[in-house]
């Protein structure tokens, strides 16, 4: 049976690091508050001349090199992002041009922090039905450009970066076992960027009303995230007649240490099976899972045959899970 299998991973972050102590000089906050409420210590911030496509391209190059796949062999490039270089064309098209991936269809997905899992889900379906055999799925964000650096409620949470995977059709039992994706648009206002779409176009008023920035009701998002991420993890395991004890590594979306700890506890997962790197990157939205995956993979944390569970939640609201057996 043909399965969609991850054969290469890559990631890239800006060089510039902004610590909680740096933030103390910008807004009324403290390293102690940010660390205890979120687990985040620092985040990477894009510099002048660096865009979402910059990091997406670098992450993609790493993933292609590991997979031993040439860019011109790719059938599709999917970029999950809520901070595209432009409203259009798609950032995926810029990445296609940068890589010279001449035959790939390239498009973006807007599913916020769940975007990478939405992309993996699409890649899985395209490969299973034979429509494609080599797909690059990237999560990439430059959130620092839509963060209000005067709002202490949100500015300490987010960071920039990208992660990428090459997904290929392979015979056998390894690879993606299942994907589950969900949305509930009735909650769209809990986490959004109100300006710069066509409801609130880029006008002086939009700027003055600070609508160009991320707006979030953190408490509500927190509660909904824990519940939805637990449910969709069970959905993945039940679909495959597996249990929590079968999981070798759980890679959740890296938004808040307390959210991750709460899910781990509800699932009954051992702490050493939960991958966490948000203390160094903050919440990088669509980039967070592939960034963590690449780090875990390159550090030797993942072994052939391991069962991996990815679990995400984000604006939309959107959420999802991907269960896979590692082959590389
Ligand atoms: C944002 C978040 C860290 C806030 O933590 P919290 O424990 O819920 O804190 P609250 O929002 O209840 O705020 C408590 C107080 O801390 C203050 N506060 C907020 N940010 C602060 C900061 N950076 N430094 C110091 N104080 C801060 C608030 O103003 C509030 O003060 P008040 O009681 O005087 O009004 C938390 O809600 C969260 O992580 N939510 C999920 C966000 C998320 O992950 N979103 C992305 C999902 S994909």
CSV table of C-alpha atoms and ligand atoms in Angstrom, one decimal:
chain,number,residue,atom,x,y,z
A,1,UNK,CA,0.0,0.0,0.0
A,2,UNK,CA,1.3,3.5,-0.9
A,3,UNK,CA,1.6,5.7,2.2
A,4,UNK,CA,2.7,9.3,2.6
A,5,UNK,CA,6.0,9.2,4.4
A,6,UNK,CA,8.2,12.0,5.7
A,7,UNK,CA,11.6,11.4,4.2
A,8,UNK,CA,13.3,14.7,5.1
A,9,UNK,CA,13.0,17.6,7.6
A,10,UNK,CA,14.4,21.1,7.8
A,11,UNK,CA,14.0,24.3,9.7
A,12,UNK,CA,15.3,27.9,9.8
A,13,UNK,CA,15.0,30.7,12.3
A,14,UNK,CA,16.2,34.3,12.2
A,15,UNK,CA,19.6,35.0,13.9
A,16,UNK,CA,18.2,37.8,16.1
A,17,UNK,CA,17.0,36.6,19.5
A,18,UNK,CA,14.7,38.7,21.7
A,19,UNK,CA,14.8,37.5,25.4
A,20,UNK,CA,12.2,38.1,28.1
A,21,UNK,CA,14.7,40.5,29.7
A,22,UNK,CA,14.7,42.5,26.4
A,23,UNK,CA,10.9,42.6,26.6
A,24,UNK,CA,11.1,44.0,30.2
A,25,UNK,CA,12.6,47.2,28.6
A,26,UNK,CA,9.8,47.4,26.0
A,27,UNK,CA,6.6,46.8,28.0
A,28,UNK,CA,5.4,46.4,31.6
A,29,UNK,CA,6.3,42.7,32.1
A,30,UNK,CA,8.9,40.5,33.7
A,31,UNK,CA,10.9,37.4,32.8
A,32,UNK,CA,9.3,35.8,35.8
A,33,UNK,CA,5.7,36.5,34.6
A,34,UNK,CA,6.4,35.3,31.0
A,35,UNK,CA,8.3,32.2,32.2
A,36,UNK,CA,5.7,31.0,34.7
A,37,UNK,CA,2.6,31.8,32.6
A,38,UNK,CA,4.0,30.5,29.2
A,39,UNK,CA,7.3,28.7,29.6
A,40,UNK,CA,8.8,31.0,26.9
A,41,UNK,CA,12.3,32.5,27.6
A,42,UNK,CA,13.2,33.9,24.2
A,43,UNK,CA,12.1,34.1,20.6
A,44,UNK,CA,13.7,34.7,17.2
A,45,UNK,CA,12.8,37.9,15.3
A,46,UNK,CA,13.2,38.5,11.5
A,47,UNK,CA,15.5,41.3,10.5
A,48,UNK,CA,15.3,43.8,7.6
A,49,UNK,CA,15.2,42.0,4.3
A,50,UNK,CA,14.0,38.8,5.8
A,51,UNK,CA,10.5,37.5,5.0
A,52,UNK,CA,8.3,34.4,5.5
A,53,UNK,CA,9.6,33.1,2.2
A,54,UNK,CA,13.2,33.5,3.4
A,55,UNK,CA,12.8,31.1,6.2
A,56,UNK,CA,10.4,28.8,4.3
A,57,UNK,CA,13.0,28.5,1.5
A,58,UNK,CA,15.9,27.7,3.9
A,59,UNK,CA,13.8,25.1,5.8
A,60,UNK,CA,12.8,23.6,2.5
A,61,UNK,CA,16.4,23.3,1.3
A,62,UNK,CA,17.3,21.4,4.5
A,63,UNK,CA,14.4,19.0,4.1
A,64,UNK,CA,15.1,18.4,0.4
A,65,UNK,CA,18.8,17.7,1.1
A,66,UNK,CA,17.9,15.2,3.9
A,67,UNK,CA,15.4,13.5,1.6
A,68,UNK,CA,17.8,13.4,-1.3
A,69,UNK,CA,15.1,14.9,-3.5
A,70,UNK,CA,15.7,17.6,-6.2
A,71,UNK,CA,13.4,20.6,-6.2
A,72,UNK,CA,12.5,19.9,-9.8
A,73,UNK,CA,11.0,16.5,-8.8
A,74,UNK,CA,8.4,18.1,-6.5
A,75,UNK,CA,4.8,17.7,-7.5
A,76,UNK,CA,3.4,20.2,-5.0
A,77,UNK,CA,4.6,22.9,-2.5
A,78,UNK,CA,2.2,23.7,0.3
A,79,UNK,CA,3.0,26.6,2.6
A,80,UNK,CA,1.0,27.0,5.8
A,81,UNK,CA,1.1,30.6,7.0
A,82,UNK,CA,-0.9,33.5,8.3
A,83,UNK,CA,1.9,35.9,7.6
A,84,UNK,CA,2.5,35.5,3.9
A,85,UNK,CA,4.9,37.8,2.1
A,86,UNK,CA,2.0,39.3,0.2
A,87,UNK,CA,-1.8,38.9,0.2
A,88,UNK,CA,-1.1,37.4,-3.2
A,89,UNK,CA,0.7,35.7,-4.9
A,90,UNK,CA,1.0,32.8,-2.5
A,91,UNK,CA,4.2,32.6,-0.5
A,92,UNK,CA,4.5,29.0,-1.9
A,93,UNK,CA,4.9,30.5,-5.4
A,94,UNK,CA,7.8,32.6,-4.1
A,95,UNK,CA,9.4,29.5,-2.5
A,96,UNK,CA,8.8,27.6,-5.8
A,97,UNK,CA,10.7,30.3,-7.6
A,98,UNK,CA,13.5,30.4,-5.0
A,99,UNK,CA,14.0,26.6,-5.2
A,100,UNK,CA,13.5,26.4,-9.0
A,101,UNK,CA,10.9,23.7,-8.4
A,102,UNK,CA,9.7,24.0,-12.0
A,103,UNK,CA,6.9,21.4,-12.1
A,104,UNK,CA,5.4,21.9,-8.6
A,105,UNK,CA,1.9,23.3,-8.1
A,106,UNK,CA,2.3,25.8,-5.3
A,107,UNK,CA,-0.3,27.2,-2.9
A,108,UNK,CA,-0.8,28.5,0.7
A,109,UNK,CA,-3.0,27.3,3.4
A,110,UNK,CA,-4.5,29.7,6.1
A,111,UNK,CA,-5.3,27.6,9.1
A,112,UNK,CA,-3.2,29.5,11.7
A,113,UNK,CA,-1.4,27.3,14.2
A,114,UNK,CA,-3.0,24.1,12.7
A,115,UNK,CA,-1.9,25.0,9.2
A,116,UNK,CA,1.0,22.6,9.0
A,117,UNK,CA,-1.3,19.7,10.0
A,118,UNK,CA,-3.9,20.8,7.4
A,119,UNK,CA,-1.0,20.8,4.8
A,120,UNK,CA,0.1,17.3,5.9
A,121,UNK,CA,-3.5,16.1,5.6
A,122,UNK,CA,-3.8,17.4,2.1
A,123,UNK,CA,-0.4,15.9,1.1
A,124,UNK,CA,-1.4,12.5,2.6
A,125,UNK,CA,-4.7,12.5,0.6
A,126,UNK,CA,-2.9,13.5,-2.7
A,127,UNK,CA,-0.3,10.8,-2.3
A,128,UNK,CA,-2.8,8.1,-1.3
A,129,UNK,CA,-5.0,8.7,-4.3
A,130,UNK,CA,-2.0,8.8,-6.6
A,131,UNK,CA,-2.3,12.5,-7.6
A,132,UNK,CA,1.3,13.2,-6.4
A,133,UNK,CA,4.3,11.4,-5.2
A,134,UNK,CA,6.6,14.1,-3.8
A,135,UNK,CA,5.3,17.0,-1.8
A,136,UNK,CA,7.0,19.7,0.2
A,137,UNK,CA,4.9,20.9,3.2
A,138,UNK,CA,6.2,24.0,5.0
A,139,UNK,CA,5.0,25.9,8.0
A,140,UNK,CA,6.5,29.4,8.0
A,141,UNK,CA,5.7,32.7,9.9
A,142,UNK,CA,7.0,36.2,10.5
A,143,UNK,CA,4.6,36.9,13.3
A,144,UNK,CA,6.7,39.7,14.7
A,145,UNK,CA,5.4,42.0,11.9
A,146,UNK,CA,1.8,41.6,13.1
A,147,UNK,CA,2.5,41.7,16.8
A,148,UNK,CA,1.6,44.8,18.7
A,149,UNK,CA,4.9,45.5,20.5
A,150,UNK,CA,3.1,47.8,23.0
A,151,UNK,CA,0.6,45.1,24.1
A,152,UNK,CA,2.0,43.0,26.9
A,153,UNK,CA,-0.9,40.5,26.6
A,154,UNK,CA,0.4,39.2,23.2
A,155,UNK,CA,3.9,40.5,22.4
A,156,UNK,CA,5.7,38.0,24.7
A,157,UNK,CA,4.0,35.0,23.1
A,158,UNK,CA,5.1,34.9,19.4
A,159,UNK,CA,8.2,34.3,17.4
A,160,UNK,CA,9.4,33.8,13.8
A,161,UNK,CA,10.7,30.8,11.9
A,162,UNK,CA,9.9,27.9,9.6
A,163,UNK,CA,9.9,24.1,9.4
A,164,UNK,CA,9.5,21.9,6.4
A,165,UNK,CA,9.1,18.3,5.5
A,166,UNK,CA,9.4,16.3,2.2
A,167,UNK,CA,6.5,13.8,2.0
A,168,UNK,CA,6.9,10.9,-0.5
A,169,UNK,CA,4.9,7.9,-1.6
A,170,UNK,CA,6.4,4.8,-0.2
A,171,UNK,CA,5.2,1.1,-0.1
A,172,UNK,CA,4.8,-0.4,3.4
A,173,UNK,CA,3.2,0.1,6.7
A,174,UNK,CA,5.2,3.1,7.8
A,175,UNK,CA,4.3,6.7,7.2
A,176,UNK,CA,1.2,8.7,7.9
A,177,UNK,CA,-1.5,6.5,9.5
A,178,UNK,CA,-4.2,9.0,9.8
A,179,UNK,CA,-5.0,12.7,9.8
A,180,UNK,CA,-7.9,14.5,11.4
A,181,UNK,CA,-8.7,18.2,10.9
A,182,UNK,CA,-11.5,20.3,12.3
A,183,UNK,CA,-12.7,23.9,12.5
A,184,UNK,CA,-15.3,26.0,14.3
A,185,UNK,CA,-15.7,29.4,12.7
A,186,UNK,CA,-18.2,30.6,15.4
A,187,UNK,CA,-15.1,31.4,17.5
A,188,UNK,CA,-13.2,33.3,14.8
A,189,UNK,CA,-13.1,36.5,16.9
A,190,UNK,CA,-11.1,34.9,19.8
A,191,UNK,CA,-7.9,34.9,17.8
A,192,UNK,CA,-7.6,37.0,14.7
A,193,UNK,CA,-6.0,39.9,12.8
A,194,UNK,CA,-8.9,42.2,12.1
A,195,UNK,CA,-7.1,44.6,9.6
A,196,UNK,CA,-5.6,44.4,6.1
A,197,UNK,CA,-8.2,42.0,4.7
A,198,UNK,CA,-11.2,43.6,2.8
A,199,UNK,CA,-13.4,44.2,5.8
A,200,UNK,CA,-10.8,46.6,7.2
A,201,UNK,CA,-8.5,47.5,4.3
A,202,UNK,CA,-5.1,49.0,4.9
A,203,UNK,CA,-6.2,52.6,5.6
A,204,UNK,CA,-5.0,55.2,8.1
A,205,UNK,CA,-8.0,54.3,10.3
A,206,UNK,CA,-7.1,50.7,10.4
A,207,UNK,CA,-3.6,51.7,11.5
A,208,UNK,CA,-4.8,54.1,14.1
A,209,UNK,CA,-7.3,51.5,15.5
A,210,UNK,CA,-4.4,49.0,15.7
A,211,UNK,CA,-6.3,46.5,13.7
A,212,UNK,CA,-3.2,45.4,11.8
A,213,UNK,CA,-2.1,43.4,14.9
A,214,UNK,CA,-3.0,40.1,16.4
A,215,UNK,CA,-5.9,40.2,18.7
A,216,UNK,CA,-6.5,37.4,21.2
A,217,UNK,CA,-8.7,36.5,24.2
A,218,UNK,CA,-6.0,34.3,25.8
A,219,UNK,CA,-8.0,32.8,28.6
A,220,UNK,CA,-10.8,31.5,26.3
A,221,UNK,CA,-8.3,30.2,23.7
A,222,UNK,CA,-6.5,28.4,26.5
A,223,UNK,CA,-9.5,26.4,27.7
A,224,UNK,CA,-10.7,25.5,24.2
A,225,UNK,CA,-7.2,24.5,23.1
A,226,UNK,CA,-6.7,22.0,25.9
A,227,UNK,CA,-10.1,20.4,25.3
A,228,UNK,CA,-9.9,20.2,21.5
A,229,UNK,CA,-6.3,18.9,21.5
A,230,UNK,CA,-7.1,16.2,23.9
A,231,UNK,CA,-10.1,15.1,21.9
A,232,UNK,CA,-8.3,15.1,18.5
A,233,UNK,CA,-5.4,13.1,20.0
A,234,UNK,CA,-7.9,10.4,21.2
A,235,UNK,CA,-9.6,10.5,17.8
A,236,UNK,CA,-6.2,9.7,16.1
A,237,UNK,CA,-5.4,6.8,18.5
A,238,UNK,CA,-9.0,5.3,18.4
A,239,UNK,CA,-9.0,5.4,14.6
A,240,UNK,CA,-5.9,3.2,14.6
A,241,UNK,CA,-6.8,1.0,17.5
A,242,UNK,CA,-3.8,2.3,19.4
A,243,UNK,CA,-3.5,3.7,22.9
A,244,UNK,CA,-1.5,6.5,24.6
A,245,UNK,CA,1.0,3.9,25.8
A,246,UNK,CA,1.9,3.2,22.1
A,247,UNK,CA,3.1,6.8,21.5
A,248,UNK,CA,6.9,7.2,21.4
A,249,UNK,CA,6.9,11.0,20.9
A,250,UNK,CA,4.1,13.5,21.1
A,251,UNK,CA,4.8,16.8,19.3
A,252,UNK,CA,2.2,19.4,20.1
A,253,UNK,CA,1.8,22.9,18.8
A,254,UNK,CA,4.2,25.0,20.9
A,255,UNK,CA,2.0,27.8,22.2
A,256,UNK,CA,2.1,27.7,26.0
A,257,UNK,CA,3.9,25.3,28.3
A,258,UNK,CA,0.8,25.2,30.6
A,259,UNK,CA,-1.4,24.1,27.7
A,260,UNK,CA,1.0,21.3,26.7
A,261,UNK,CA,1.4,20.1,30.4
A,262,UNK,CA,-2.4,20.1,30.8
A,263,UNK,CA,-2.9,18.0,27.6
A,264,UNK,CA,0.0,15.6,28.6
A,265,UNK,CA,-1.6,15.1,32.0
A,266,UNK,CA,-5.1,14.5,30.6
A,267,UNK,CA,-3.8,12.0,28.2
A,268,UNK,CA,-1.6,10.3,30.8
A,269,UNK,CA,1.6,10.8,28.8
A,270,UNK,CA,5.0,10.4,30.4
A,271,UNK,CA,6.8,13.8,30.4
A,272,UNK,CA,9.8,12.4,28.5
A,273,UNK,CA,7.5,11.5,25.6
A,274,UNK,CA,6.4,15.1,25.1
A,275,UNK,CA,8.7,17.3,22.9
A,276,UNK,CA,8.9,20.9,24.0
A,277,UNK,CA,11.1,23.6,22.6
A,278,UNK,CA,8.9,26.7,23.0
A,279,UNK,CA,11.2,28.2,25.6
A,280,UNK,CA,13.6,29.1,22.8
A,281,UNK,CA,11.2,30.0,20.0
A,282,UNK,CA,7.8,31.1,21.5
A,283,UNK,CA,4.7,30.4,19.5
A,284,UNK,CA,5.7,30.3,15.8
A,285,UNK,CA,2.1,29.3,14.7
A,286,UNK,CA,2.2,27.1,11.6
A,287,UNK,CA,6.0,26.6,11.9
A,288,UNK,CA,6.0,25.2,15.4
A,289,UNK,CA,5.4,21.5,14.8
A,290,UNK,CA,7.8,21.1,11.8
A,291,UNK,CA,10.4,23.2,13.7
A,292,UNK,CA,10.1,20.9,16.7
A,293,UNK,CA,10.1,17.8,14.5
A,294,UNK,CA,13.3,18.8,12.7
A,295,UNK,CA,15.0,19.5,16.0
A,296,UNK,CA,13.9,16.2,17.4
A,297,UNK,CA,14.9,14.4,14.2
A,298,UNK,CA,18.3,15.9,13.8
A,299,UNK,CA,19.2,15.4,17.5
A,300,UNK,CA,18.5,11.7,17.2
A,301,UNK,CA,15.4,11.8,19.4
A,302,UNK,CA,13.3,9.9,16.8
A,303,UNK,CA,14.1,6.2,15.9
A,304,UNK,CA,12.9,4.2,13.0
A,305,UNK,CA,9.6,2.6,13.8
A,306,UNK,CA,8.6,5.2,16.4
A,307,UNK,CA,5.0,6.2,16.7
A,308,UNK,CA,4.7,10.0,16.5
A,309,UNK,CA,1.6,12.1,17.3
A,310,UNK,CA,1.3,15.7,16.1
A,311,UNK,CA,-1.5,17.8,17.7
A,312,UNK,CA,-2.4,21.4,16.9
A,313,UNK,CA,-4.9,24.1,17.7
A,314,UNK,CA,-5.2,27.7,16.5
A,315,UNK,CA,-7.1,30.6,15.1
A,316,UNK,CA,-10.2,29.9,13.1
A,317,UNK,CA,-10.7,28.1,15.3
A,318,UNK,CA,-8.9,25.1,13.8
A,319,UNK,CA,-7.4,22.0,15.2
A,320,UNK,CA,-6.1,18.7,14.1
A,321,UNK,CA,-3.9,15.6,14.7
A,322,UNK,CA,-1.6,13.5,12.5
A,323,UNK,CA,-0.4,10.0,13.6
A,324,UNK,CA,2.5,8.5,11.9
A,325,UNK,CA,5.0,5.6,12.0
A,326,UNK,CA,8.6,7.0,11.5
A,327,UNK,CA,10.5,5.4,8.6
A,328,UNK,CA,13.5,7.6,7.8
B,1,LIG,C1,-2.0,34.8,27.2
B,1,LIG,C2,-1.8,34.0,28.5
B,1,LIG,C3,-0.4,33.6,28.7
B,1,LIG,C4,-2.3,34.8,29.6
B,1,LIG,O1,-2.2,34.1,30.8
B,1,LIG,P1,-3.4,34.1,31.9
B,1,LIG,O2,-2.9,33.3,33.0
B,1,LIG,O3,-4.6,33.6,31.1
B,1,LIG,O4,-3.4,35.6,32.3
B,1,LIG,P2,-4.7,36.6,32.1
B,1,LIG,O5,-5.0,36.8,30.7
B,1,LIG,O6,-5.7,36.1,33.0
B,1,LIG,O7,-4.1,37.9,32.7
B,1,LIG,C5,-3.7,38.0,34.1
B,1,LIG,C6,-3.1,39.3,34.4
B,1,LIG,O8,-1.8,39.3,33.8
B,1,LIG,C7,-1.6,40.5,33.1
B,1,LIG,N1,-0.6,40.3,32.0
B,1,LIG,C8,-0.9,39.9,30.7
B,1,LIG,N2,0.2,39.8,30.0
B,1,LIG,C9,1.2,40.2,30.9
B,1,LIG,C10,2.6,40.3,30.7
B,1,LIG,N3,3.3,40.0,29.6
B,1,LIG,N4,3.3,40.6,31.8
B,1,LIG,C11,2.8,40.9,33.0
B,1,LIG,N5,1.4,40.9,33.2
B,1,LIG,C12,0.7,40.5,32.1
B,1,LIG,C13,-3.0,40.9,32.6
B,1,LIG,O9,-3.0,42.2,32.2
B,1,LIG,C14,-3.8,40.5,33.7
B,1,LIG,O10,-3.8,41.6,34.7
B,1,LIG,P3,-5.1,42.1,35.4
B,1,LIG,O11,-5.6,40.9,36.1
B,1,LIG,O12,-4.6,43.2,36.2
B,1,LIG,O13,-6.0,42.5,34.3
B,1,LIG,C15,-2.7,32.7,28.4
B,1,LIG,O14,-4.1,33.0,28.5
B,1,LIG,C16,-2.5,31.9,27.2
B,1,LIG,O15,-1.4,31.4,27.0
B,1,LIG,N6,-3.5,31.7,26.4
B,1,LIG,C17,-3.4,30.9,25.2
B,1,LIG,C18,-2.8,31.8,24.2
B,1,LIG,C19,-2.3,30.9,23.1
B,1,LIG,O16,-1.6,30.0,23.3
B,1,LIG,N7,-2.7,31.4,21.9
B,1,LIG,C20,-2.3,30.7,20.7
B,1,LIG,C21,-3.1,29.5,20.6
B,1,LIG,S1,-2.7,28.8,19.1
